[in-house]
Amino acid sequence: MFDKTVYTNRRNRLKKELKSGIALFLGNVDTAFNYPANQYHFRQDSNFSYFFGLDNPGFAGVVDVDNDKDYLFGNDVDIDDIIWMGKQPLVKDLAAQAGIETSFPYNDLAGFVKKALGEGRKVHFLPPYRGETVIELSALLDIPNAAVKNEVSVDLIKAAVKLREIKEDVEIEEIEKALLTAYYMHTTSMKMAMPGVKEQDIAGTIEGISLAMTGPVSFPIILSMDGQTLHNHSHHNILQEGRMMVTDAGSETDLHYASDITRTVPVGGKFNARQAEIYQIVLDANMNAIEAIKPGVPYRDIHFLAARTIVNGLKAAGLMIGDTEEAVQAGAHTLFMPHGLGHMMGLDVHDMEGLGEDYVGYDETITRSTEFGTAYLRLAKVLKPGFVLTVEPGIYFIPDLIDKFRSEGKFLDFVNYEKLETYKDFGGIRIEDDVLVTETGHRVLGKPIPKTIADVEKTMAEPREWLKREGFL
Ligand code: GLY
Ligand code: MN
Ligand code: MN
């Protein structure tokens, strides 16, 4: 946990934002995997974690805005639990770690909420994303399960986003820990990307690095030479010379801060001419976008800057034709990059996505596009110092999408479909970094992970001595 003052300050700032009522935060509970006592790895709710810090299942926190008080609800363990779990801190001591003076047994929560509702006070709560939480909220608020989602507090959502989107220095330090792990995960993945190696060997190895260094992966690893499938969680291919392998992977720290990095490498360690040409376009898009990051700029503009870089590059490669601006206006780039440039990152890898993407990435000045591809842009609003976001352009050759658009006669003025036919076996390339918006510009977070063609080839050429030097062997 951070120092208790971090959590006290956050709750006090929340009170100022909310002005009245009580904010109820249900922490997560243990969830059964395949029978009751065999449970999924416990992952605390990120909002509970943000305001209360505690990493124990079965707790709830209340911020009483009207009375300027904070409460923790949870149960002390009994001897039966101690036999299996070992001695555990008392709830009152856990509360003190979070800067809270008053704690109650969990069963007192129902009466507390009922009393507040009886007094006509607003009980703010955030959108639940687990069935257990829906059921608990339904019971506490005495409303049907299906009605819970209609009662979430937009005021609390907006207040939580306003606080969480600006990262504190202690949070940046955590993210950089997750990124150091990502450095080892990705450089190891690069070194293992040799013909004949199974994708699963690499995915398992780098997941192990994550667990050994910081904690679980921050999302299921995407690792495949079929990189044209954007979120490919299948790892059954045996790597082949001439293909490229995408690794999109990150780790989570003890305090649940994430990293989210993508690198794409040629199997065997040497780019051929066709791979190098497409790779360089994606790298240019990544680096141009990063260069443009500074406070005051809408991220949607940077998304379209990356789109223009991609169109210009694909024109030089003979895969696109026509005027770049017109092509981007028409959305022709979405045939190659049918996703957004990036998203916020922090306690969640897609930070705060559970609160509603439009509250996180958009605001009253900027609304989500309904156009194919651009509609997937998760972050569009004006950047502020303290935002941490991903920059993840890509070029993908998706045979089904190429066939669909071609058969519909789409983008005939901008796409050289004849030449594109010969790229259907290419796969995809994505290059992703995690970037902090600073007062004057930006800082790419973490220890730099090779991404230029020369650096990737150099890393992949280094013998296994590298693993020894870095302390793995
Ligand atoms: N790791 C999924 C993404 O990059 O958004
Ligand atoms: Mn990613
Ligand atoms: Mn990402």
CSV table of N, CA, C and O in Angstrom, one decimal, residues 121-165:
chain,number,residue,atom,x,y,z
A,121,ARG,N,-30.8,10.4,2.0
A,121,ARG,CA,-29.5,10.7,1.5
A,121,ARG,C,-29.2,9.9,0.2
A,121,ARG,O,-29.6,8.7,0.1
A,122,LYS,N,-28.4,10.5,-0.7
A,122,LYS,CA,-28.0,9.8,-1.9
A,122,LYS,C,-26.9,8.8,-1.6
A,122,LYS,O,-25.9,9.1,-1.0
A,123,VAL,N,-27.1,7.6,-2.1
A,123,VAL,CA,-26.0,6.6,-2.0
A,123,VAL,C,-25.4,6.4,-3.3
A,123,VAL,O,-26.0,5.8,-4.2
A,124,HIS,N,-24.3,7.0,-3.5
A,124,HIS,CA,-23.6,6.9,-4.8
A,124,HIS,C,-22.8,5.6,-4.9
A,124,HIS,O,-22.2,5.2,-4.0
A,125,PHE,N,-22.9,4.9,-6.1
A,125,PHE,CA,-22.1,3.8,-6.3
A,125,PHE,C,-21.7,3.7,-7.8
A,125,PHE,O,-22.4,4.3,-8.6
A,126,LEU,N,-20.6,3.0,-8.1
A,126,LEU,CA,-20.1,2.9,-9.4
A,126,LEU,C,-20.6,1.7,-10.1
A,126,LEU,O,-21.1,0.7,-9.5
A,127,PRO,N,-20.6,1.6,-11.5
A,127,PRO,CA,-21.1,0.5,-12.2
A,127,PRO,C,-20.4,-0.8,-11.8
A,127,PRO,O,-19.2,-0.9,-11.9
A,128,PRO,N,-21.2,-1.8,-11.4
A,128,PRO,CA,-20.6,-3.1,-11.1
A,128,PRO,C,-20.3,-3.9,-12.4
A,128,PRO,O,-21.0,-3.7,-13.4
A,129,TYR,N,-19.3,-4.7,-12.3
A,129,TYR,CA,-18.9,-5.5,-13.5
A,129,TYR,C,-18.8,-7.0,-13.1
A,129,TYR,O,-18.5,-7.8,-14.0
A,130,ARG,N,-19.1,-7.4,-11.9
A,130,ARG,CA,-19.2,-8.8,-11.5
A,130,ARG,C,-20.6,-9.1,-10.9
A,130,ARG,O,-21.2,-8.2,-10.2
A,131,GLY,N,-21.0,-10.3,-11.2
A,131,GLY,CA,-22.3,-10.7,-10.7
A,131,GLY,C,-22.5,-10.6,-9.2
A,131,GLY,O,-23.5,-10.2,-8.7
A,132,GLU,N,-21.4,-11.0,-8.5
A,132,GLU,CA,-21.5,-10.9,-7.0
A,132,GLU,C,-21.8,-9.5,-6.5
A,132,GLU,O,-22.5,-9.3,-5.6
A,133,THR,N,-21.2,-8.5,-7.2
A,133,THR,CA,-21.4,-7.2,-6.8
A,133,THR,C,-22.8,-6.7,-7.1
A,133,THR,O,-23.4,-5.9,-6.3
A,134,VAL,N,-23.3,-7.1,-8.2
A,134,VAL,CA,-24.7,-6.7,-8.6
A,134,VAL,C,-25.6,-7.3,-7.5
A,134,VAL,O,-26.5,-6.6,-7.0
A,135,ILE,N,-25.4,-8.5,-7.2
A,135,ILE,CA,-26.3,-9.2,-6.2
A,135,ILE,C,-26.2,-8.4,-4.8
A,135,ILE,O,-27.2,-8.2,-4.2
A,136,GLU,N,-25.0,-8.1,-4.4
A,136,GLU,CA,-24.8,-7.4,-3.2
A,136,GLU,C,-25.4,-6.0,-3.2
A,136,GLU,O,-26.1,-5.6,-2.2
A,137,LEU,N,-25.2,-5.3,-4.3
A,137,LEU,CA,-25.8,-4.0,-4.3
A,137,LEU,C,-27.4,-4.1,-4.3
A,137,LEU,O,-28.1,-3.2,-3.7
A,138,SER,N,-27.9,-5.1,-5.0
A,138,SER,CA,-29.3,-5.3,-5.1
A,138,SER,C,-29.9,-5.5,-3.7
A,138,SER,O,-30.9,-4.9,-3.3
A,139,ALA,N,-29.2,-6.3,-2.9
A,139,ALA,CA,-29.6,-6.6,-1.5
A,139,ALA,C,-29.5,-5.3,-0.7
A,139,ALA,O,-30.4,-5.0,0.1
A,140,LEU,N,-28.4,-4.6,-0.8
A,140,LEU,CA,-28.2,-3.5,0.1
A,140,LEU,C,-29.1,-2.3,-0.2
A,140,LEU,O,-29.6,-1.6,0.7
A,141,LEU,N,-29.5,-2.2,-1.5
A,141,LEU,CA,-30.3,-1.0,-1.9
A,141,LEU,C,-31.8,-1.4,-2.0
A,141,LEU,O,-32.6,-0.6,-2.3
A,142,ASP,N,-32.0,-2.7,-1.8
A,142,ASP,CA,-33.4,-3.3,-1.9
A,142,ASP,C,-34.0,-2.9,-3.3
A,142,ASP,O,-35.1,-2.4,-3.3
A,143,ILE,N,-33.3,-3.2,-4.3
A,143,ILE,CA,-33.8,-3.1,-5.7
A,143,ILE,C,-33.5,-4.3,-6.5
A,143,ILE,O,-32.5,-5.1,-6.1
A,144,PRO,N,-34.2,-4.7,-7.5
A,144,PRO,CA,-33.9,-5.9,-8.3
A,144,PRO,C,-32.5,-5.8,-8.9
A,144,PRO,O,-32.1,-4.7,-9.3
A,145,ASN,N,-32.0,-7.0,-9.2
A,145,ASN,CA,-30.6,-7.1,-9.8
A,145,ASN,C,-30.6,-6.2,-11.1
A,145,ASN,O,-29.7,-5.5,-11.4
A,146,ALA,N,-31.7,-6.4,-11.9
A,146,ALA,CA,-31.7,-5.7,-13.2
A,146,ALA,C,-31.8,-4.2,-13.1
A,146,ALA,O,-31.4,-3.5,-14.1
A,147,ALA,N,-32.2,-3.7,-11.9
A,147,ALA,CA,-32.3,-2.3,-11.8
A,147,ALA,C,-31.0,-1.6,-11.3
A,147,ALA,O,-30.9,-0.4,-11.4
A,148,VAL,N,-30.1,-2.4,-10.9
A,148,VAL,CA,-28.9,-1.8,-10.3
A,148,VAL,C,-28.1,-0.9,-11.3
A,148,VAL,O,-27.8,0.2,-10.9
A,149,LYS,N,-28.0,-1.4,-12.5
A,149,LYS,CA,-27.2,-0.6,-13.5
A,149,LYS,C,-27.9,0.8,-13.8
A,149,LYS,O,-27.2,1.8,-14.1
A,150,ASN,N,-29.2,0.9,-13.5
A,150,ASN,CA,-29.9,2.2,-13.8
A,150,ASN,C,-29.7,3.2,-12.6
A,150,ASN,O,-30.0,4.3,-12.8
A,151,GLU,N,-29.2,2.7,-11.5
A,151,GLU,CA,-29.0,3.5,-10.3
A,151,GLU,C,-27.6,4.0,-10.1
A,151,GLU,O,-27.4,4.7,-9.1
A,152,VAL,N,-26.7,3.7,-11.0
A,152,VAL,CA,-25.3,4.1,-10.7
A,152,VAL,C,-25.2,5.6,-10.7
A,152,VAL,O,-26.0,6.3,-11.4
A,153,SER,N,-24.2,6.1,-10.0
A,153,SER,CA,-24.1,7.5,-9.8
A,153,SER,C,-23.2,8.1,-10.9
A,153,SER,O,-22.0,7.9,-10.9
A,154,VAL,N,-23.8,8.9,-11.8
A,154,VAL,CA,-22.9,9.6,-12.8
A,154,VAL,C,-22.0,10.6,-12.1
A,154,VAL,O,-20.9,10.8,-12.5
A,155,ASP,N,-22.5,11.2,-11.1
A,155,ASP,CA,-21.6,12.2,-10.3
A,155,ASP,C,-20.4,11.5,-9.8
A,155,ASP,O,-19.3,12.0,-9.8
A,156,LEU,N,-20.6,10.3,-9.2
A,156,LEU,CA,-19.4,9.6,-8.7
A,156,LEU,C,-18.5,9.1,-9.8
A,156,LEU,O,-17.3,9.1,-9.7
A,157,ILE,N,-19.1,8.6,-10.9
A,157,ILE,CA,-18.3,8.2,-12.1
A,157,ILE,C,-17.4,9.4,-12.5
A,157,ILE,O,-16.2,9.3,-12.6
A,158,LYS,N,-18.0,10.6,-12.7
A,158,LYS,CA,-17.2,11.7,-13.1
A,158,LYS,C,-16.2,12.1,-12.1
A,158,LYS,O,-15.1,12.5,-12.5
A,159,ALA,N,-16.5,12.1,-10.8
A,159,ALA,CA,-15.6,12.4,-9.8
A,159,ALA,C,-14.4,11.5,-9.8
A,159,ALA,O,-13.2,11.9,-9.7
A,160,ALA,N,-14.7,10.2,-9.9
A,160,ALA,CA,-13.6,9.1,-9.9
A,160,ALA,C,-12.7,9.3,-11.1
A,160,ALA,O,-11.5,9.2,-11.0
A,161,VAL,N,-13.3,9.6,-12.2
A,161,VAL,CA,-12.5,9.8,-13.5
A,161,VAL,C,-11.6,11.0,-13.3
A,161,VAL,O,-10.4,11.0,-13.6
A,162,LYS,N,-12.2,12.1,-12.8
A,162,LYS,CA,-11.4,13.3,-12.6
A,162,LYS,C,-10.2,13.1,-11.7
A,162,LYS,O,-9.1,13.7,-12.0
A,163,LEU,N,-10.3,12.3,-10.7
A,163,LEU,CA,-9.2,12.0,-9.8
A,163,LEU,C,-8.2,11.0,-10.4
A,163,LEU,O,-7.0,11.3,-10.5
A,164,ARG,N,-8.8,9.9,-10.9
A,164,ARG,CA,-7.9,8.8,-11.3
A,164,ARG,C,-7.2,9.1,-12.6
A,164,ARG,O,-6.1,8.5,-12.9
A,165,GLU,N,-7.7,10.0,-13.4
A,165,GLU,CA,-7.0,10.2,-14.7
A,165,GLU,C,-5.7,11.0,-14.6
A,165,GLU,O,-4.8,10.9,-15.4
